[in-house]
Tab-separated table of C-alpha atoms in Angstrom:
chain	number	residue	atom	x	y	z
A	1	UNK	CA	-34.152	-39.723	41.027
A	2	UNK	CA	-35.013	-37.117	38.709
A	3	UNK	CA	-33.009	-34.195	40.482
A	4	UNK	CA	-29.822	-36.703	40.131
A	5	UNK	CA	-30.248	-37.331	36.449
A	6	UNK	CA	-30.598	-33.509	36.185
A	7	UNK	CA	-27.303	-32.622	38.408
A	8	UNK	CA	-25.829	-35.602	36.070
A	9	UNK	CA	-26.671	-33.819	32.911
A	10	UNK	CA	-25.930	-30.302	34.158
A	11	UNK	CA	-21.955	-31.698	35.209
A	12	UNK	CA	-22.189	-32.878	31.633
A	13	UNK	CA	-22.933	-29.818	29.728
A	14	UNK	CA	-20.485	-27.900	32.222
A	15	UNK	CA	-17.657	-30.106	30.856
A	16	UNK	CA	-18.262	-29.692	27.166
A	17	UNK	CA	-18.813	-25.862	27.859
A	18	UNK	CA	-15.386	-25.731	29.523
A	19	UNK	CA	-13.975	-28.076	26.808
A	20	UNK	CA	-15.270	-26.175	23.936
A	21	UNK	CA	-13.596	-22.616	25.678
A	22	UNK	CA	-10.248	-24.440	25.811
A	23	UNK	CA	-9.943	-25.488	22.427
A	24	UNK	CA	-11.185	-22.396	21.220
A	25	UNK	CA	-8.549	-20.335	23.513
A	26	UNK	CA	-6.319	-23.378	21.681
A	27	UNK	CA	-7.275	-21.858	18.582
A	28	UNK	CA	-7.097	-18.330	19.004
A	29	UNK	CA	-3.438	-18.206	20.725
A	30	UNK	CA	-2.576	-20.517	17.294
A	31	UNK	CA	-4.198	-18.042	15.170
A	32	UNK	CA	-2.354	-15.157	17.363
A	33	UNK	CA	1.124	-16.288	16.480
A	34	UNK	CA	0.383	-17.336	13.067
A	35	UNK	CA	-1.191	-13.567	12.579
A	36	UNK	CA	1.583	-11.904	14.204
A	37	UNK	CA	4.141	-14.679	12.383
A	38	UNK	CA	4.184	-15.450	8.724
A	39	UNK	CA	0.696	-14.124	8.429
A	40	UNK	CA	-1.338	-17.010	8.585
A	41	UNK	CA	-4.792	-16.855	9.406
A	42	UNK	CA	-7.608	-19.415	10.375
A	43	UNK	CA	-11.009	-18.654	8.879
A	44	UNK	CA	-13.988	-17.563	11.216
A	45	UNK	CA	-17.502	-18.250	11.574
A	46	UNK	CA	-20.186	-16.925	9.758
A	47	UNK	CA	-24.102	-17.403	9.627
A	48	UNK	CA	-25.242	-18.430	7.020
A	49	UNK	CA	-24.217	-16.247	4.042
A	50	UNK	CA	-23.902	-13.062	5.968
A	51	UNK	CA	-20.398	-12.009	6.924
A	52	UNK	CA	-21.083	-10.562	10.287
A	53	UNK	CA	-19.713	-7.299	11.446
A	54	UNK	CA	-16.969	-6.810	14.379
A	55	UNK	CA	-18.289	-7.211	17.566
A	56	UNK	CA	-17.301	-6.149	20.921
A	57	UNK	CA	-16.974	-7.542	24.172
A	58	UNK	CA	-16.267	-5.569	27.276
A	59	UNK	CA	-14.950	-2.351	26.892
A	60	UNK	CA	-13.289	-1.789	24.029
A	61	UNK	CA	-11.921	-4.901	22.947
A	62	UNK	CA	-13.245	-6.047	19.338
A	63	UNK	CA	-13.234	-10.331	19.320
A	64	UNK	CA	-13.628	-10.878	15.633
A	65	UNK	CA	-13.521	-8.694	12.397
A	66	UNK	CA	-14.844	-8.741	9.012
A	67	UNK	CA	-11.829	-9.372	6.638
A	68	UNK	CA	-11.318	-9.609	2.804
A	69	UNK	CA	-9.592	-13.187	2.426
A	70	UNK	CA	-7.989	-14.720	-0.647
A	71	UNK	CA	-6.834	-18.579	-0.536
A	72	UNK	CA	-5.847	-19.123	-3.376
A	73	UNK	CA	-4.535	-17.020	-6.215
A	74	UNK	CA	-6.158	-16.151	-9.419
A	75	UNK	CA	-8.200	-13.072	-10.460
A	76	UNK	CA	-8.637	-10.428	-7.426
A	77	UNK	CA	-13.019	-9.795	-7.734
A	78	UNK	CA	-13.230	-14.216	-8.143
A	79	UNK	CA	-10.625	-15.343	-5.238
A	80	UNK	CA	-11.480	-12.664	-2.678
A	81	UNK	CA	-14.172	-13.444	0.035
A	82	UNK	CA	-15.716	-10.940	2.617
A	83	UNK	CA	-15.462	-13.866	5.875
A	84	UNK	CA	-15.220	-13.143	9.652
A	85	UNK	CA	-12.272	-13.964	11.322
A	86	UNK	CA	-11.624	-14.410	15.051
A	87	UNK	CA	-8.720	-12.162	16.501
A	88	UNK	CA	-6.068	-13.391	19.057
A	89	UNK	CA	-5.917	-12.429	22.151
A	90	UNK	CA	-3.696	-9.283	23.076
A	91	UNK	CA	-0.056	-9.992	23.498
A	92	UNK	CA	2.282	-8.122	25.859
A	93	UNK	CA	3.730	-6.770	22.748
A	94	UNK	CA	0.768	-5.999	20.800
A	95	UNK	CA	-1.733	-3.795	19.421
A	96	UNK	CA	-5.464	-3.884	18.640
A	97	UNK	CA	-6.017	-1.346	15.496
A	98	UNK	CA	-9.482	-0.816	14.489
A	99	UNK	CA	-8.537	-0.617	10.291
A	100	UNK	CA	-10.220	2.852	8.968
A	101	UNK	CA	-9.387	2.993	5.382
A	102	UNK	CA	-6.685	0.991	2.696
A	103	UNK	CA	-6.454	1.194	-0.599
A	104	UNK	CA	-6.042	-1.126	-3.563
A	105	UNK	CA	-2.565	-0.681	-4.507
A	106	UNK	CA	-1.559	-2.290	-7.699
A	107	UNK	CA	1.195	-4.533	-5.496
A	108	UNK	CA	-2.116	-5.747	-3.817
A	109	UNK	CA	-3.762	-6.881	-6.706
A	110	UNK	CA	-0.304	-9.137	-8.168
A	111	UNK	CA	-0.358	-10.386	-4.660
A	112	UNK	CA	-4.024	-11.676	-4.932
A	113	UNK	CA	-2.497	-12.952	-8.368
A	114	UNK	CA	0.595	-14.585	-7.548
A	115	UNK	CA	2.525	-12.656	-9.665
A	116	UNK	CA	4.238	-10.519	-6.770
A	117	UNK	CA	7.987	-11.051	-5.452
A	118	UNK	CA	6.962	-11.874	-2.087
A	119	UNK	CA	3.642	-13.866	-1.153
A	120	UNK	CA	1.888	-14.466	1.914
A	121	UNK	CA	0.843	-17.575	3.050
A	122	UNK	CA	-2.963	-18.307	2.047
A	123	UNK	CA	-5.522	-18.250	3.178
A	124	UNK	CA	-3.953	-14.210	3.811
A	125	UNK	CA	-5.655	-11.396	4.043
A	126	UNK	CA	-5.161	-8.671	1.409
A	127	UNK	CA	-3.769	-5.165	1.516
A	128	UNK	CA	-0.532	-4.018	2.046
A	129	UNK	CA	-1.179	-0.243	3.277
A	130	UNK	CA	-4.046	1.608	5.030
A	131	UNK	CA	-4.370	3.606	8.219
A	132	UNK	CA	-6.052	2.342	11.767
A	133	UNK	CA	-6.770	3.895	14.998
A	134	UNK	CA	-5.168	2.055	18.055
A	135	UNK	CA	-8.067	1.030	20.501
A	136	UNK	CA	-6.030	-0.768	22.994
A	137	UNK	CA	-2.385	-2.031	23.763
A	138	UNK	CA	-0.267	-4.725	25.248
A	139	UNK	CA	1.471	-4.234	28.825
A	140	UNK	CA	4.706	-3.936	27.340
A	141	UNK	CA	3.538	-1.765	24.334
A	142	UNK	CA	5.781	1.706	24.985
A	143	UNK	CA	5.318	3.623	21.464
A	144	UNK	CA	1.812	3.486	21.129
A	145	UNK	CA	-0.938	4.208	22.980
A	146	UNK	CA	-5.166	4.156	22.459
A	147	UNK	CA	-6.311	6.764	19.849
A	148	UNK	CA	-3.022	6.875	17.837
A	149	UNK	CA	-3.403	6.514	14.369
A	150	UNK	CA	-1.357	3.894	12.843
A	151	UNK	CA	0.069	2.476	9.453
A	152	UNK	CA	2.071	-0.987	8.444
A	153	UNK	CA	6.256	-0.424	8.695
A	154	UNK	CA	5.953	-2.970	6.023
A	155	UNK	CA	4.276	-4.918	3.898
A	156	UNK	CA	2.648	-8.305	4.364
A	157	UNK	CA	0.155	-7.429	7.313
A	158	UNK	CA	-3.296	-8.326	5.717
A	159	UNK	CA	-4.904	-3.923	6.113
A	160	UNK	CA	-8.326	-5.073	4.044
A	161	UNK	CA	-10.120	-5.894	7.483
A	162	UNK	CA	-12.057	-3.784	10.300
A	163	UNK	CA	-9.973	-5.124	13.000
A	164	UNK	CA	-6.683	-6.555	13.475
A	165	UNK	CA	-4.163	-7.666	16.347
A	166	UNK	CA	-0.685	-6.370	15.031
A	167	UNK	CA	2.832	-6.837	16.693
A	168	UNK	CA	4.222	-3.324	17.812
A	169	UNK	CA	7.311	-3.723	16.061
A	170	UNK	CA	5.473	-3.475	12.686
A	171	UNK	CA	3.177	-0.329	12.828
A	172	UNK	CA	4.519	3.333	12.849
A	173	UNK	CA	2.599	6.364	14.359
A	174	UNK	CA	0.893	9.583	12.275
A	175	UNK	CA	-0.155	12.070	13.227
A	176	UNK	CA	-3.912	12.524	13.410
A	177	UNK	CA	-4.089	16.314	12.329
A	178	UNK	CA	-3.765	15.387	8.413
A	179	UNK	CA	-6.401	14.019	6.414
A	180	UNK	CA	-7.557	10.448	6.423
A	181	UNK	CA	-7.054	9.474	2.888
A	182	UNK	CA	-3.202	11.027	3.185
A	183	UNK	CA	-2.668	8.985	5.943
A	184	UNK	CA	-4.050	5.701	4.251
A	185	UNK	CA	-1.886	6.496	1.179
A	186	UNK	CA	0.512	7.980	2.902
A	187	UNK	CA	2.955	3.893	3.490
A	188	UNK	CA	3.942	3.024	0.035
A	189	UNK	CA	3.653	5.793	-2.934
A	190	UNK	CA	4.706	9.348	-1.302
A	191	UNK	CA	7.660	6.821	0.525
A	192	UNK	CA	8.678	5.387	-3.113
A	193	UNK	CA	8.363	9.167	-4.405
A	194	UNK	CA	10.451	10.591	-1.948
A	195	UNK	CA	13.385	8.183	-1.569
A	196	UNK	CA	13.941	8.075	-5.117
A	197	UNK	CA	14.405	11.329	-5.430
A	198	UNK	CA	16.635	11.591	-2.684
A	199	UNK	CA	18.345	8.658	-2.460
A	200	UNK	CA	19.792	8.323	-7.005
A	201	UNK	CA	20.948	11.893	-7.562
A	202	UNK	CA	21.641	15.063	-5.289
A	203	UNK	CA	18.946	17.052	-7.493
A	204	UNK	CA	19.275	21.294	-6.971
A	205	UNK	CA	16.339	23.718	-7.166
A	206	UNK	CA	15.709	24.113	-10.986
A	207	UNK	CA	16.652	20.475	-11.810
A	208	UNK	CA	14.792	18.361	-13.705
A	209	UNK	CA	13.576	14.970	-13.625
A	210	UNK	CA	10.806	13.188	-16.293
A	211	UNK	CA	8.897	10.088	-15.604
A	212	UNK	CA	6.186	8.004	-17.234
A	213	UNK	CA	3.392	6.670	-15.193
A	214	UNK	CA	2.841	10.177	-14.016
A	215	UNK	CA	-0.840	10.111	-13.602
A	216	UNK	CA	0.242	6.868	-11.077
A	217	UNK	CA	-0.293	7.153	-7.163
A	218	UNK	CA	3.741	7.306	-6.999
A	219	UNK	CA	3.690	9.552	-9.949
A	220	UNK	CA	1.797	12.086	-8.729
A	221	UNK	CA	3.243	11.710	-5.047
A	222	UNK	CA	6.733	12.139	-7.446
A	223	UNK	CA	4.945	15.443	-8.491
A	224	UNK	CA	4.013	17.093	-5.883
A	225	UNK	CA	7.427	16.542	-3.754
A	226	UNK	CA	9.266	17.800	-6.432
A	227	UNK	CA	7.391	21.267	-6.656
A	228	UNK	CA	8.114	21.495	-2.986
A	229	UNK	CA	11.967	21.340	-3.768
A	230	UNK	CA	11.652	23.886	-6.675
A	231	UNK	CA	12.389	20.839	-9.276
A	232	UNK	CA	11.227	20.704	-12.872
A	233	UNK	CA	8.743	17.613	-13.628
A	234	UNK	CA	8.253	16.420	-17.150
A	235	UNK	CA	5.694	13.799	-16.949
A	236	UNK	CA	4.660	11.472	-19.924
A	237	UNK	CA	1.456	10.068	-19.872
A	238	UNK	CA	-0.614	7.383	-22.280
A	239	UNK	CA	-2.843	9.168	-24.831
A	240	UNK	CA	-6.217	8.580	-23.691
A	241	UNK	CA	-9.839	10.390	-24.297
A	242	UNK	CA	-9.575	12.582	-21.049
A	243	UNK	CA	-6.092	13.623	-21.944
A	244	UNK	CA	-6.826	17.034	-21.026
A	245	UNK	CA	-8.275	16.955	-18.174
A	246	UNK	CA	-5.691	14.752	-17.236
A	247	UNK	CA	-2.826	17.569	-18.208
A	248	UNK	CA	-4.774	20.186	-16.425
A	249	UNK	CA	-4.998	17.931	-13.096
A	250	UNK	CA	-1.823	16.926	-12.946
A	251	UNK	CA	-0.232	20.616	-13.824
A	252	UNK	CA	-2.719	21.492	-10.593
A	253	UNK	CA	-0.651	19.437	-8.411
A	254	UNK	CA	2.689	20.902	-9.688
A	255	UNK	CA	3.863	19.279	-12.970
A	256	UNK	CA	5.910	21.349	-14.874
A	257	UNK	CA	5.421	19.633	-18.567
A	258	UNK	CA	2.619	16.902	-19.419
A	259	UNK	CA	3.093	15.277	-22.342
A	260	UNK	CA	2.123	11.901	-24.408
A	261	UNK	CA	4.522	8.931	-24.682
A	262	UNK	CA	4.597	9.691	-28.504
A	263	UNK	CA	5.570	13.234	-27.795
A	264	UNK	CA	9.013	11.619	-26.343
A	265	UNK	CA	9.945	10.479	-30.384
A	266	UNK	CA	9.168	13.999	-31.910
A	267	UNK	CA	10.720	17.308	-32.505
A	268	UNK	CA	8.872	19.012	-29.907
A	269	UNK	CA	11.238	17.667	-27.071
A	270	UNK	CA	13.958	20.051	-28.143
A	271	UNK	CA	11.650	23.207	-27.621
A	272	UNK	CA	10.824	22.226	-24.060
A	273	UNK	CA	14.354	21.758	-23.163
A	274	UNK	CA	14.769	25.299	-24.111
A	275	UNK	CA	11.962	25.611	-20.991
A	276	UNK	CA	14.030	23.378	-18.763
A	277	UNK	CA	17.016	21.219	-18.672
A	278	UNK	CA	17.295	18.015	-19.733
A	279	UNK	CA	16.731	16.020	-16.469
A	280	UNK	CA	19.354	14.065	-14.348
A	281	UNK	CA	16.621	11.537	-13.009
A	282	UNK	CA	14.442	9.396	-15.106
A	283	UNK	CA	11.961	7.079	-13.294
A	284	UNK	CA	11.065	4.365	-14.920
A	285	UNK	CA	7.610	2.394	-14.275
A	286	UNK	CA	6.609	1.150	-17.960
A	287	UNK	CA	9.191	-0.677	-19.076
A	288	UNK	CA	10.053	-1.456	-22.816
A	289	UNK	CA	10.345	1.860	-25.448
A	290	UNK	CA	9.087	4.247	-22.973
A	291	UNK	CA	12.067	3.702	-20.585
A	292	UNK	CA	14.209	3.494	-23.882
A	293	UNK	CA	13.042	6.849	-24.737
A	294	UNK	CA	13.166	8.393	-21.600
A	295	UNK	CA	17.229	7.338	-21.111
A	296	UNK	CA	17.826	9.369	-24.352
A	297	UNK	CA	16.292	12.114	-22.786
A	298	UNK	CA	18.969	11.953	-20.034
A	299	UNK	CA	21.913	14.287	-19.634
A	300	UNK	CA	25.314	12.856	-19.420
A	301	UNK	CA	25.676	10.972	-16.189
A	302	UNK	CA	22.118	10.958	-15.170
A	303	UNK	CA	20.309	8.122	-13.685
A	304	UNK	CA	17.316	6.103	-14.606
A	305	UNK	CA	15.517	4.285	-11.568
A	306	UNK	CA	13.232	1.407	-12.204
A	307	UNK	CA	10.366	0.791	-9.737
A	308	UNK	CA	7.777	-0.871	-11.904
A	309	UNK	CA	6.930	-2.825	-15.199
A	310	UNK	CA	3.152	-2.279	-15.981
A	311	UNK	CA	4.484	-2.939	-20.205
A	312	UNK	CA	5.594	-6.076	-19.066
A	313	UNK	CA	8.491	-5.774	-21.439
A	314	UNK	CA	12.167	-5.597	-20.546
A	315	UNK	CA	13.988	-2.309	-20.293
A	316	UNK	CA	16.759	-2.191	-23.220
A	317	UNK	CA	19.571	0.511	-22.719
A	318	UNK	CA	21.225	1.472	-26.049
A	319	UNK	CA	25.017	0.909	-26.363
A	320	UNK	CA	25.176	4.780	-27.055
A	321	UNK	CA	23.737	5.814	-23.656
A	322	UNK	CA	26.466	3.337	-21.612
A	323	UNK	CA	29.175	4.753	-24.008
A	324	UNK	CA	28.597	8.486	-24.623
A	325	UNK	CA	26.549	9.345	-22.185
A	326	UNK	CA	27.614	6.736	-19.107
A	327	UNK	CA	23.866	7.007	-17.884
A	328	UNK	CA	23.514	4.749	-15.353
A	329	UNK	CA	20.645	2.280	-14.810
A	330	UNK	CA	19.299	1.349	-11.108
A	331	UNK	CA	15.952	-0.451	-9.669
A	332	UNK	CA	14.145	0.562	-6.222
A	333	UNK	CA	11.606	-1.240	-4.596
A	334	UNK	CA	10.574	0.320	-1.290
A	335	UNK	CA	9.796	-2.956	0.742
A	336	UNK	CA	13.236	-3.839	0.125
A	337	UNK	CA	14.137	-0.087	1.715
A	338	UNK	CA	12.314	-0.812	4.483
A	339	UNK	CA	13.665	-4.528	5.210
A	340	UNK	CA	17.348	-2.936	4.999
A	341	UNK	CA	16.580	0.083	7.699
A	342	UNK	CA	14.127	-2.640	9.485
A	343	UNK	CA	16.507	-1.636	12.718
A	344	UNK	CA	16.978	1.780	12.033
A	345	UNK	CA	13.649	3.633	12.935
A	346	UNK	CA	14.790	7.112	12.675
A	347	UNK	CA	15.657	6.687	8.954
A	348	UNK	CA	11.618	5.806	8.386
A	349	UNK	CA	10.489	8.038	11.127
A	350	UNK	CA	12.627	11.098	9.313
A	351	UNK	CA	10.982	10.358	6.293
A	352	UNK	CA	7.239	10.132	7.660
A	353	UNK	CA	7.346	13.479	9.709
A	354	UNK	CA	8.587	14.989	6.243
A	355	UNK	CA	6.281	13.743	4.520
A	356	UNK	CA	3.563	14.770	6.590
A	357	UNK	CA	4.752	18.195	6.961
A	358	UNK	CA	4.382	18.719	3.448
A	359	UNK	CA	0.794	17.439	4.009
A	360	UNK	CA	0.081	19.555	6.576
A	361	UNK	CA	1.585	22.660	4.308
A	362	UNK	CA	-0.658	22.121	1.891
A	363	UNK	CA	2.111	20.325	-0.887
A	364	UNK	CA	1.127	16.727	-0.830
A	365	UNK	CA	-1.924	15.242	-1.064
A	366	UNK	CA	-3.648	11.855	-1.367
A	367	UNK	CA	-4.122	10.561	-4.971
A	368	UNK	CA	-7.102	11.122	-6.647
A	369	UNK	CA	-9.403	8.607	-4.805
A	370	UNK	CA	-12.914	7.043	-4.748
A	371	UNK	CA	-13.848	5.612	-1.395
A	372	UNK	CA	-15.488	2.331	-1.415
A	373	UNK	CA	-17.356	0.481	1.645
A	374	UNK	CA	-15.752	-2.542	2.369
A	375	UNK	CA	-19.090	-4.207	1.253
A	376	UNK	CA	-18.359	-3.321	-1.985
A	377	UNK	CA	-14.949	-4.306	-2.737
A	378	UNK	CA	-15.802	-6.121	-5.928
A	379	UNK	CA	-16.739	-3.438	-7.575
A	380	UNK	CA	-13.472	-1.894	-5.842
A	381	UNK	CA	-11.105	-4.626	-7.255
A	382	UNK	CA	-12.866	-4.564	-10.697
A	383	UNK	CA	-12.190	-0.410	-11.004
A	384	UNK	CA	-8.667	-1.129	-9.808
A	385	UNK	CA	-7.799	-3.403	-12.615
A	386	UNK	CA	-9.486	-1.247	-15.549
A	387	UNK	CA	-6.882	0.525	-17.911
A	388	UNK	CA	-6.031	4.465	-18.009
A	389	UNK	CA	-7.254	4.409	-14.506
A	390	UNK	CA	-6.058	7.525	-12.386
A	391	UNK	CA	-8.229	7.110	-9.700
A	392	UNK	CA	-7.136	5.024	-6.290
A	393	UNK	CA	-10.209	2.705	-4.501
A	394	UNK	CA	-9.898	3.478	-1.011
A	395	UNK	CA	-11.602	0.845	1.037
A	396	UNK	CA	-13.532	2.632	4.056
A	397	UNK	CA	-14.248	0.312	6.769
């Protein structure tokens, strides 16, 4: 009687074992093509207060991560959590990328915010950029292959995580041979830098082109692709208490001129045109006077691109420019780039192995960084959102 009422409860506890694998195979292949989807993602497990770490089943296949997760949007160091987060299963089509480093971009933070033009759906994991190493692949995976180093095509794929199950289609290969911190910066700034100065104007060797924002990521990637094409760079900063330091770090990198927004309204802008010309490219990432005063710094016919608004003011073009000096005004924003070559590969493949030849030559490098552990991305987020900041967090997983 009592071995019976054992097998009984042993056929019982079989059942709900099987039962409770198939609903949570149920909700991994959900969470698989909401990940690989519109970027929705179901919230793991934890114990107790402790976020665990990724752990590893057989070989090396990772079955959960630790993730930064936001759902709901409001200031970046209240909103974001440190949670673990199952990962689907590997698709014929997909990758497993062990995340190495991201940084906090500022895109990243007005995503957290809600301010951004295009917003995940919550509860999403934040990040836009970063670089991973591929640990295993799909069947049908033919571009990739364990040990690559990868970073996101695109924006939108959640990069503030250890671990992550990606589609193919949205990761591009580097090489492994350049720094770390390149590579994780290498998906958004140096790839704004570049096309807008080769996409607005066909600039010469001993052309100039001035920009605010210069001590930015993209300003200094704007910098140090310029030198390598023998153009002039006048770069206006804010005043601040480390101007000079600032100057001599930038003029390290390759800046021809450094000089303080209220240096664009005085006298002194006649003597350095007498040191260069007056530029045919203005980029614009302020907004309000400063892109004002950098039009009427323009020569006839030049161009002013807009990628940014940190003033949060409108740009306002005098009548005089349009008239006498038919400038012409243009905005860039390098996710939509990306969308519009989405089926052209080579065009973003071109521009990556450029870009990383000037890394490996020694002419571009990462921003000025501070790595952060993941652990500590509070702290992260709160730097990131601090004025006269010219230092990127890099989250290090």
């Amino acid at each position: 009687m009592e071995i019976s009422n054992c097998m009984r409860l042993l056929r019982r506890i079989l059942r709900a074992s099987e039962h409770s694998w198939r609903t949570a195979s149920t909700w991994a292949g959900r969470s698989a093509q909401q990940s690989l989807g519109g970027g929705r993602l179901f919230i793991g497990c934890r114990r107790g207060n402790v976020p665990l770490r990724c752990q590893r089943s057989s070989g090396a296949s990772v079955s959960h991560c630790t993730a930064l997760l936001y759902k709901k949007h409001g200031d970046p160091s209240r909103v974001v959590e440190c949670e673990t987060l199952p990962l689907p299963s590997l698709g014929d089509r997909s990758v497993l990328v062990k995340m190495l480093a991201a940084p906090i971009n500022p895109s990243d933070i007005n995503m957290v915010q809600g301010t951004y033009a295009i917003l995940p759906d919550l509860p999403a994991v934040g990040g836009n950029e970063g670089v991973g190493q591929v640990l295993e692949v799909g069947n049908k995976v033919t571009s990739l292959k364990p040990g690559d180093w990868v970073i996101p095509r695109d924006a939108g794929l959640g990069t503030w995580r250890t671990a992550a199950v990606f589609s193919e289609a949205t990761l591009a290969s580097v090489p492994k041979d350049i720094p770390l911190l390149a590579a994780a910066t290498l998906g958004v700034n140096p790839c704004t830098a570049f096309r807008m100065l080769s996409d607005f104007e066909d600039l010469k060797p001993g052309d100039s082109v001035i920009q605010n924002a210069a001590n930015s990521g993209v300003g200094q990637a704007v910098i140090q692709i310029a030198a390598a094409m023998g153009i002039h760079t006048i770069n206006v900063v804010r005043d601040r208490p480390d101007l000079q330091q600032l100057s001599e770090r930038l003029q390290a990198i390759g800046a021809s001129h450094v000089i303080k927004e209220e240096s664009l309204r005085s006298p002194e802008m006649k003597d350095l045109f007498k040191k260069c010309p007056r530029p045919k490219l203005a980029l614009n990432a302020v907004g309000g006077k400063s892109a004002t005063e950098l039009l009427r710094h323009l020569e006839k016919g030049g161009t002013m691109v807009t990628y940014g608004g940190m003033a949060k003011q409108p740009v306002t073009v005098p009548v005089s420019a349009l008239i006498f000096k038919d400038v012409m005004v243009r905005g860039f924003w390098v996710t939509q780039w990306k969308k519009d070559h989405a089926q052209n590969e080579g065009s973003m493949n071109e521009m990556l192995a450029q870009l990383c030849t000037l890394i490996r030559e020694g002419k571009l490098s990462a921003p000025a960084c501070t790595k952060v552990h993941l652990e500590d991305f509070r702290e992260a987020l709160e730097c990131s959102m601090q004025p006269y900041i010219s230092t990127k967090q890099i989250l290090v997983m």
